[in-house]
Coordinates of C-alpha atoms and ligand atoms in Angstrom, one line a residue:
E23 CA 117.8 124.5 -5.5
L24 CA 116.2 127.9 -4.5
T25 CA 113.7 127.6 -1.6
R26 CA 110.5 129.2 -2.4
L27 CA 109.6 130.1 1.1
N28 CA 107.6 133.3 2.0
V29 CA 108.6 134.7 5.4
S30 CA 106.6 137.8 5.5
E31 CA 104.9 136.9 8.9
S32 CA 108.4 136.7 10.4
V33 CA 109.3 140.1 8.8
F34 CA 106.0 141.7 10.3
A35 CA 106.8 140.2 13.6
H36 CA 110.4 141.3 13.7
F37 CA 110.2 145.0 12.9
S38 CA 108.6 147.9 14.7
A39 CA 105.7 149.8 13.1
A40 CA 108.1 152.6 12.2
D41 CA 110.5 150.3 10.5
L42 CA 107.8 148.6 8.5
E43 CA 106.5 151.8 7.3
L44 CA 110.0 152.7 6.1
I45 CA 110.1 149.3 4.4
N46 CA 106.9 149.9 2.7
L47 CA 108.2 153.3 1.5
I48 CA 111.2 151.6 0.0
S49 CA 109.1 149.0 -1.6
G50 CA 106.9 151.6 -3.2
L51 CA 109.8 153.3 -4.7
A52 CA 111.3 150.0 -5.9
R53 CA 108.0 149.3 -7.8
R54 CA 107.9 152.8 -9.2
V55 CA 111.4 152.7 -10.6
G56 CA 111.2 149.1 -11.4
V57 CA 114.2 147.9 -9.4
R58 CA 114.2 144.7 -7.4
T59 CA 115.1 145.3 -3.7
Y60 CA 116.0 142.9 -0.9
L61 CA 116.8 142.8 2.7
V62 CA 120.1 141.0 3.1
G63 CA 122.7 139.6 5.5
G64 CA 122.6 139.6 9.3
V65 CA 119.1 141.0 9.6
V66 CA 117.6 138.2 7.4
R67 CA 119.4 135.7 9.7
D68 CA 118.0 137.3 12.8
I69 CA 114.5 137.7 11.4
I70 CA 114.4 133.9 10.8
L71 CA 116.0 133.2 14.3
G72 CA 113.6 135.7 16.0
V73 CA 116.6 137.6 17.4
P74 CA 116.3 141.4 17.7
N75 CA 118.3 143.3 15.0
H76 CA 117.1 146.6 13.6
D77 CA 119.6 147.0 10.8
L78 CA 118.1 147.8 7.5
D79 CA 120.6 146.4 5.0
L80 CA 119.4 146.5 1.4
V81 CA 120.6 145.2 -1.9
V82 CA 119.0 146.7 -5.1
E83 CA 119.3 145.1 -8.5
G84 CA 120.3 148.5 -9.9
D85 CA 122.1 151.7 -9.0
A86 CA 122.0 151.8 -5.2
I87 CA 123.3 155.3 -5.0
E88 CA 120.6 156.8 -7.3
F89 CA 118.0 154.7 -5.4
S90 CA 119.0 156.1 -2.1
Q91 CA 119.0 159.6 -3.3
N92 CA 115.5 159.1 -4.7
L93 CA 114.4 157.6 -1.4
N94 CA 115.9 160.3 0.7
R95 CA 113.6 162.9 -1.1
L96 CA 110.9 161.3 1.0
L97 CA 113.0 160.9 4.1
N98 CA 115.1 164.1 4.4
G99 CA 118.0 162.3 5.9
K100 CA 121.6 162.6 4.9
V101 CA 123.0 160.5 2.0
V102 CA 126.7 159.4 2.0
S103 CA 127.8 157.4 -1.0
Y104 CA 130.8 155.4 -1.9
P105 CA 130.8 155.3 -5.7
P106 CA 133.7 153.0 -6.2
F107 CA 131.7 150.3 -4.3
G108 CA 128.3 151.3 -5.5
T109 CA 127.1 151.6 -1.9
S110 CA 125.2 154.4 -0.1
V111 CA 123.9 155.0 3.4
I112 CA 121.0 157.3 4.4
F113 CA 121.5 158.6 8.0
M114 CA 118.3 159.6 9.7
K115 CA 117.5 161.0 13.1
E116 CA 118.0 159.1 16.3
K117 CA 120.9 157.1 14.8
K118 CA 118.6 155.2 12.3
R119 CA 120.4 154.3 9.0
I120 CA 119.6 152.5 5.9
D121 CA 122.5 150.6 4.0
F122 CA 122.3 150.1 0.3
A123 CA 124.5 148.0 -2.0
S124 CA 124.1 147.5 -5.8
A125 CA 123.9 144.0 -7.0
R126 CA 125.3 144.7 -10.4
K127 CA 128.1 143.0 -12.3
E128 CA 130.5 146.0 -12.6
F129 CA 131.1 145.7 -8.7
Y130 CA 132.2 142.1 -8.7
A131 CA 135.3 140.3 -9.1
F132 CA 135.3 137.3 -7.0
P133 CA 137.9 134.6 -7.2
G134 CA 135.9 131.7 -5.7
A135 CA 133.3 131.5 -8.5
A136 CA 133.3 129.1 -11.5
P137 CA 133.4 131.4 -14.6
D138 CA 131.1 129.3 -16.8
V139 CA 128.1 129.5 -14.4
E140 CA 125.3 131.9 -14.9
Y141 CA 124.5 133.7 -11.7
S142 CA 121.9 136.4 -11.1
D143 CA 123.1 139.6 -9.7
L144 CA 121.5 138.9 -6.4
K145 CA 123.1 135.5 -6.2
K146 CA 126.5 137.0 -6.9
D147 CA 126.1 139.4 -4.1
L148 CA 125.2 136.8 -1.7
F149 CA 127.9 134.5 -2.9
R150 CA 130.5 137.0 -1.8
R151 CA 129.3 136.8 1.8
D152 CA 130.8 134.9 4.8
F153 CA 128.6 132.1 5.8
T154 CA 125.3 130.5 4.5
L155 CA 123.4 131.9 7.4
N156 CA 124.5 135.4 6.4
A157 CA 123.9 134.9 2.7
M158 CA 120.2 135.0 2.4
A159 CA 117.9 137.8 1.1
I160 CA 114.3 138.6 1.5
S161 CA 112.4 140.4 -1.2
I162 CA 110.6 143.6 -0.4
Y163 CA 109.6 144.2 -4.0
P164 CA 105.7 144.3 -4.1
D165 CA 105.0 141.3 -6.4
N166 CA 106.8 138.9 -4.1
W167 CA 107.1 140.7 -0.8
G168 CA 108.6 138.4 1.9
E169 CA 109.9 135.8 -0.3
L170 CA 113.2 134.2 1.0
Y171 CA 116.1 134.0 -1.5
D172 CA 118.3 131.2 -0.2
F173 CA 120.7 129.9 -2.8
F174 CA 123.2 128.1 -0.5
G175 CA 121.1 126.3 2.2
G176 CA 121.3 129.0 4.8
Y177 CA 117.8 128.3 6.1
R178 CA 118.4 124.6 6.6
D179 CA 121.7 125.5 8.3
L180 CA 120.0 127.9 10.6
R181 CA 117.5 125.2 11.5
N182 CA 120.2 122.8 12.2
K183 CA 122.4 125.4 14.0
I184 CA 125.3 124.8 11.7
L185 CA 127.9 127.5 10.6
R186 CA 129.1 126.8 7.2
I187 CA 131.2 128.7 4.6
L188 CA 130.0 129.2 1.1
H189 CA 133.0 127.9 -0.8
P190 CA 136.4 126.3 0.0
L191 CA 138.4 129.5 -0.6
S192 CA 136.4 131.6 1.7
F193 CA 139.0 131.8 4.5
V194 CA 141.8 132.3 2.0
D195 CA 139.8 135.2 0.3
D196 CA 139.3 136.8 3.8
P197 CA 141.0 135.3 6.8
A198 CA 139.0 137.8 9.1
R199 CA 136.0 135.5 8.5
S200 CA 137.7 133.0 10.8
I201 CA 137.3 135.4 13.8
R202 CA 133.7 136.0 12.6
A203 CA 133.1 132.3 12.6
V204 CA 134.1 132.1 16.3
R205 CA 131.8 135.1 17.0
F206 CA 128.7 133.6 15.3
E207 CA 129.5 130.1 16.7
K208 CA 129.4 131.3 20.3
K209 CA 126.8 134.0 19.9
Y210 CA 124.3 131.7 18.5
D211 CA 125.6 128.5 20.0
F212 CA 126.0 127.0 16.5
H213 CA 128.2 124.2 15.4
I214 CA 130.9 124.8 12.9
E215 CA 130.4 122.2 10.2
P216 CA 133.4 119.7 10.0
F217 CA 134.6 120.8 6.6
T218 CA 134.3 124.5 7.5
M219 CA 136.3 123.6 10.6
S220 CA 139.0 121.8 8.9
L221 CA 139.5 124.8 6.6
L222 CA 139.5 127.1 9.5
K223 CA 142.2 125.1 11.2
Q224 CA 144.2 125.1 7.9
T225 CA 143.8 128.9 7.8
I226 CA 145.2 129.2 11.3
R227 CA 148.0 126.7 10.8
K228 CA 149.2 128.5 7.7
N229 CA 149.2 131.7 9.6
L230 CA 146.8 133.4 7.1
L231 CA 145.4 135.4 10.1
D232 CA 148.7 137.4 10.1
S233 CA 147.6 139.0 6.8
I234 CA 144.5 140.6 8.3
K235 CA 145.1 144.3 8.4
P236 CA 145.4 146.0 11.9
D237 CA 142.2 148.1 11.5
R238 CA 140.1 145.2 10.2
L239 CA 141.4 143.0 13.1
K240 CA 140.7 145.5 15.7
E241 CA 137.1 145.9 14.3
E242 CA 136.4 142.3 14.5
I243 CA 137.7 142.1 18.1
Q244 CA 135.7 145.2 19.0
L245 CA 132.5 143.4 17.6
I246 CA 133.2 140.6 20.0
L247 CA 133.8 143.0 23.0
E248 CA 130.4 144.4 22.3
L249 CA 128.8 141.0 23.3
P250 CA 127.8 139.8 26.7
N251 CA 130.3 137.4 28.3
Y252 CA 132.9 138.4 25.6
Y253 CA 135.5 136.4 27.5
R254 CA 134.1 133.2 26.2
Y255 CA 134.9 134.3 22.7
L256 CA 138.4 135.2 23.7
E257 CA 138.7 131.8 25.3
R258 CA 137.6 130.1 22.2
L259 CA 140.0 132.1 20.0
Y260 CA 142.6 130.8 22.4
Q261 CA 141.5 127.2 22.2
L262 CA 141.7 127.4 18.4
E263 CA 145.3 128.8 18.7
M264 CA 144.3 132.2 17.1
I265 CA 145.4 134.4 19.8
P266 CA 149.2 134.5 18.9
S267 CA 148.3 136.1 15.5
I268 CA 145.7 138.4 16.8
L269 CA 146.8 139.3 20.2
P270 CA 150.5 138.5 20.3
G271 CA 152.0 138.1 23.7
C272 CA 148.6 137.3 25.4
I273 CA 147.8 133.8 26.8
W274 CA 144.7 132.4 28.4
K275 CA 144.3 131.0 32.0
R276 CA 141.2 129.5 33.4
E277 CA 141.1 131.9 36.4
Y278 CA 140.8 134.8 33.9
S279 CA 137.1 134.0 33.4
D280 CA 136.1 135.5 36.8
R281 CA 138.2 138.5 36.4
F282 CA 136.6 139.2 32.9
I283 CA 133.3 138.8 34.6
G284 CA 134.2 141.5 37.1
V285 CA 135.6 143.8 34.4
E286 CA 132.4 143.4 32.3
R287 CA 130.2 144.0 35.3
R288 CA 131.9 147.4 35.9
L289 CA 131.9 148.3 32.2
P290 CA 128.7 150.5 32.2
E291 CA 130.4 152.7 35.0
V292 CA 133.9 152.7 33.5
K293 CA 132.6 153.7 30.1
T294 CA 131.4 157.1 31.4
I295 CA 134.9 157.9 32.8
I296 CA 136.9 160.5 30.8
G297 CA 140.3 159.3 29.8
I298 CA 139.5 155.6 29.8
D299 CA 140.5 153.5 26.8
K300 CA 137.5 151.1 26.8
F301 CA 139.3 148.6 24.5
L302 CA 142.2 148.3 26.8
Y303 CA 140.1 148.2 29.9
Q304 CA 138.1 145.3 28.4
L305 CA 141.2 143.4 27.8
T306 CA 143.0 144.1 31.0
P307 CA 142.9 140.6 32.6
L308 CA 144.9 139.4 29.6
F309 CA 147.8 141.6 30.5
D310 CA 148.3 140.0 34.0
D311 CA 150.6 137.3 32.5
F312 CA 151.3 139.3 29.3
D313 CA 154.9 138.9 28.0
V314 CA 155.6 142.7 28.1
K315 CA 158.7 142.2 25.8
Q316 CA 156.0 141.7 23.1
I317 CA 154.3 145.0 23.5
S318 CA 155.7 146.5 20.4
L319 CA 154.5 143.5 18.5
L320 CA 151.0 143.9 19.9
Q321 CA 151.0 147.6 19.3
K322 CA 152.0 147.1 15.7
R323 CA 149.5 144.2 15.1
L324 CA 146.5 146.2 16.1
A325 CA 147.8 149.7 15.2
L326 CA 147.4 150.9 18.8
S327 CA 148.5 154.1 20.1
R328 CA 151.8 154.6 22.0
H329 CA 149.5 155.6 24.9
F330 CA 148.1 152.1 25.0
S331 CA 151.5 150.3 25.3
H332 CA 152.7 152.9 27.8
K333 CA 149.9 151.9 30.0
V334 CA 150.6 148.2 29.8
V335 CA 154.1 148.8 30.5
S336 CA 153.3 151.0 33.5
Y337 CA 151.0 148.3 34.9
H338 CA 153.8 145.8 34.6
S339 CA 156.4 148.0 36.2
Y340 CA 154.3 149.2 39.1
K341 CA 152.2 146.2 39.8
S342 CA 154.1 144.6 42.6
E343 CA 154.9 147.8 44.5
F344 CA 151.3 148.8 44.1
M345 CA 150.0 145.6 45.4
S346 CA 152.2 145.5 48.5
A347 CA 151.1 149.0 49.2
V348 CA 147.3 148.5 49.0
E349 CA 147.6 145.3 51.0
E350 CA 149.9 146.6 53.7
K351 CA 148.2 147.2 57.1
D352 CA 150.2 150.2 58.4
I353 CA 150.5 152.6 55.7
R354 CA 149.6 156.3 55.2
P355 CA 146.7 156.9 52.8
S356 CA 148.9 159.4 50.9
E357 CA 151.3 156.4 50.2
I358 CA 148.5 154.5 48.7
Y359 CA 147.3 157.6 46.8
L360 CA 150.8 157.9 45.3
R361 CA 150.8 154.3 44.2
C362 CA 147.4 154.5 42.7
R363 CA 148.3 157.7 40.8
L364 CA 151.0 155.8 38.9
M365 CA 148.7 153.1 37.9
P366 CA 146.7 153.7 34.7
L367 CA 143.0 154.1 35.3
E368 CA 142.1 151.1 33.2
F369 CA 144.2 148.8 35.5
L370 CA 143.0 150.4 38.6
Y371 CA 139.4 149.4 37.6
F372 CA 140.7 145.9 36.7
L373 CA 142.4 145.6 40.2
L374 CA 139.2 146.4 41.7
S375 CA 137.8 143.3 40.1
F376 CA 140.8 141.5 41.1
Y377 CA 140.5 142.0 44.9
P378 CA 137.3 140.7 46.8
E379 CA 134.7 143.4 47.3
K380 CA 135.2 143.6 51.1
S381 CA 139.0 143.4 51.1
L382 CA 141.1 146.2 52.4
A383 CA 142.8 146.6 49.0
N384 CA 139.6 147.0 47.2
Q385 CA 138.2 149.6 49.5
R386 CA 141.4 151.6 49.2
I387 CA 141.4 151.5 45.5
N388 CA 137.8 152.6 45.6
R389 CA 138.5 155.4 47.9
Y390 CA 141.2 156.7 45.5
L391 CA 138.8 156.5 42.6
K392 CA 135.8 157.9 44.2
E393 CA 137.5 160.5 46.5
W394 CA 141.2 161.1 46.4
R395 CA 141.7 161.2 42.6
T396 CA 139.8 164.4 42.4
I397 CA 140.6 165.9 45.8
K398 CA 141.2 169.6 45.6
T399 CA 143.1 171.9 47.9
I400 CA 141.4 175.2 48.8
L401 CA 144.5 177.2 48.0
K402 CA 145.5 177.9 44.5
G403 CA 148.6 179.3 42.9
S404 CA 147.1 182.8 43.2
D405 CA 146.7 182.3 47.0
L406 CA 150.3 181.5 47.4
Q407 CA 151.2 184.6 45.5
E408 CA 149.1 186.6 47.8
M409 CA 150.8 185.0 50.7
G410 CA 154.0 186.5 49.5
I411 CA 155.5 183.4 48.2
K412 CA 157.7 183.8 45.2
A413 CA 156.3 182.2 42.1
G414 CA 158.2 179.2 40.6
P415 CA 158.1 175.5 39.9
H416 CA 157.9 174.9 43.6
Y417 CA 154.3 175.9 43.6
A418 CA 153.4 172.7 42.2
T419 CA 155.4 170.6 44.7
M420 CA 154.0 172.6 47.6
L421 CA 150.4 172.2 46.4
D422 CA 150.9 168.6 45.9
E423 CA 152.5 168.2 49.3
L424 CA 149.4 170.0 50.6
K425 CA 147.1 167.6 48.8
L426 CA 148.9 164.5 50.4
A427 CA 148.6 166.1 53.8
K428 CA 144.8 166.6 53.2
I429 CA 144.6 162.9 52.2
D430 CA 146.3 162.0 55.4
G431 CA 143.6 164.0 57.3
Y432 CA 145.5 167.2 58.0
A433 CA 144.7 170.7 56.6
K434 CA 141.0 170.5 57.1
N435 CA 140.3 174.2 56.4
R436 CA 141.8 177.2 54.9
F437 CA 143.7 178.3 57.9
E438 CA 145.3 174.9 58.3
E439 CA 146.2 174.8 54.6
E440 CA 147.8 178.2 55.0
Q441 CA 149.8 177.0 58.0
L442 CA 151.1 174.0 56.1
I443 CA 152.0 176.0 53.1
K444 CA 154.1 178.5 55.3
Q445 CA 155.9 175.5 56.9
S446 CA 156.7 174.0 53.5
W447 CA 157.8 177.4 52.1
E448 CA 160.3 177.6 55.1
R449 CA 161.5 174.2 54.1
V450 CA 161.9 175.2 50.5
N451 CA 163.8 178.3 51.6
K452 CA 166.1 176.3 53.9
R453 CA 166.9 173.9 51.0
G454 CA 167.7 176.9 49.0
E455 CA 170.0 178.3 51.6
Q456 CA 171.8 175.0 52.0
R457 CA 172.6 174.9 48.4
Ligands
ATP27 P1 125.9 141.4 13.7 O1 124.4 141.2 13.8 O2 126.6 140.7 14.7 O3 126.4 142.9 13.4 P2 126.1 141.0 10.9 O4 126.0 139.7 10.1 O5 125.1 142.0 10.7 O6 126.2 140.5 12.4 P3 128.1 142.7 10.0 O7 129.5 142.7 10.3 O8 127.4 144.0 10.2 O9 127.6 141.4 10.7 O10 128.0 142.2 8.5 C1 126.8 142.3 7.7 C2 126.8 141.3 6.6 O11 127.8 141.6 5.6 C3 127.0 139.9 7.2 O12 125.8 139.3 7.5 C4 127.7 139.3 5.9 O13 126.6 138.9 5.0 C5 128.4 140.4 5.2 N1 129.8 140.3 5.7 C6 130.4 141.0 6.7 N2 131.7 140.8 6.8 C7 132.0 140.0 5.9 C8 133.2 139.2 5.4 N3 134.3 139.4 6.1 N4 133.1 138.4 4.4 C9 132.0 138.3 3.7 N5 130.7 138.8 4.1 C10 130.8 139.6 5.2

């Protein structure tokens, strides 16, 4: 059943010269210590598909930790090992890393396998993986360098663009694979094979997705958010009725697509802004019709920070006031400023995508983001003190009022700022006397 195919040409074509040199080094060590070593998983899939992927994921038929330590004597990176799993990583400069796993019996306890069948260690390792397309290996051991190990028909499935699980209990063993299925289906434009699809639907129907741990779930969603046009994956998750258990409270509407496209277009800029929660920003269009009563459910489901839910709740509470302000014809800039200030940054950037580029609202939000948000008064607390104003909490109010005045076009220089401060100090005093 094992295809004896040599794909060394594809391996050569896939990797950079530097990576090939690294692979040769590994293969030399493998020969010296007599340990069979393979490239495995996603990178094998992408080598065959001809898709860029610079991961170096290796399985060694021996002790991966010892192997990585030996290799690192030649590389001078940093080794981080996880003895309970028999895995190890070498971190090198420029974010390059090599991942090692041990294909050895002591690391396995897999429920889906028939106990009376003799499996090789490599085959066992591959059998624990998610889909046939991810369950292949390529030998980098010198005597059969480039030989493809495909026990489960992954090569044929790749050719036919089919996504298939390895055994019927796959989704039960790990329901997170159902989200991965959607990711691979859309990313490669594959077809989920009918039996796999029926098991996927059963998994969803039986609410097995609820048992995915928050951190795992968030990781899988994040992998989707890394991809171009990630909204198409969310849409598919919605179609398959997976959203209620992974993003409770969220729904999908057709008009979201355009908003997601706008949000994604601004992502490179938004990512550079301090204080932005990228995860929240990427999902903002979903919160437009979000059932905000469910916020604690969502927070719990994804182990989100309280900050996250505060922001969503703020958006919901201030949205309508905000919108009437930015759309209003006759309104002072400072009024708009105050509305924008209440709105979490993630949602401000979202609303920018919500309004057409040339609209008044869009221009105003832009002005807030580019100009008003960071506007500074010339005068500081120390200047007020020098002006003979008694220090106290009113300093903050006075300086804030001054800022609003500047936004409205007053107080253009230090002198004018001082004038305004004097006036507002008089007002503060008067208020004090009245009391
Ligand atoms: P990508 O290129 O999108 O990162 P990948 O296949 O490399 O895809 P990873 O999440 O990095 O994705 O996983 C690496 C490999 O580990 C997969 O190819 C698969 O063989 C295996 N794997 C990952 N997650 C699971 C899982 N939940 N169940 C079984 N095998 C998994």
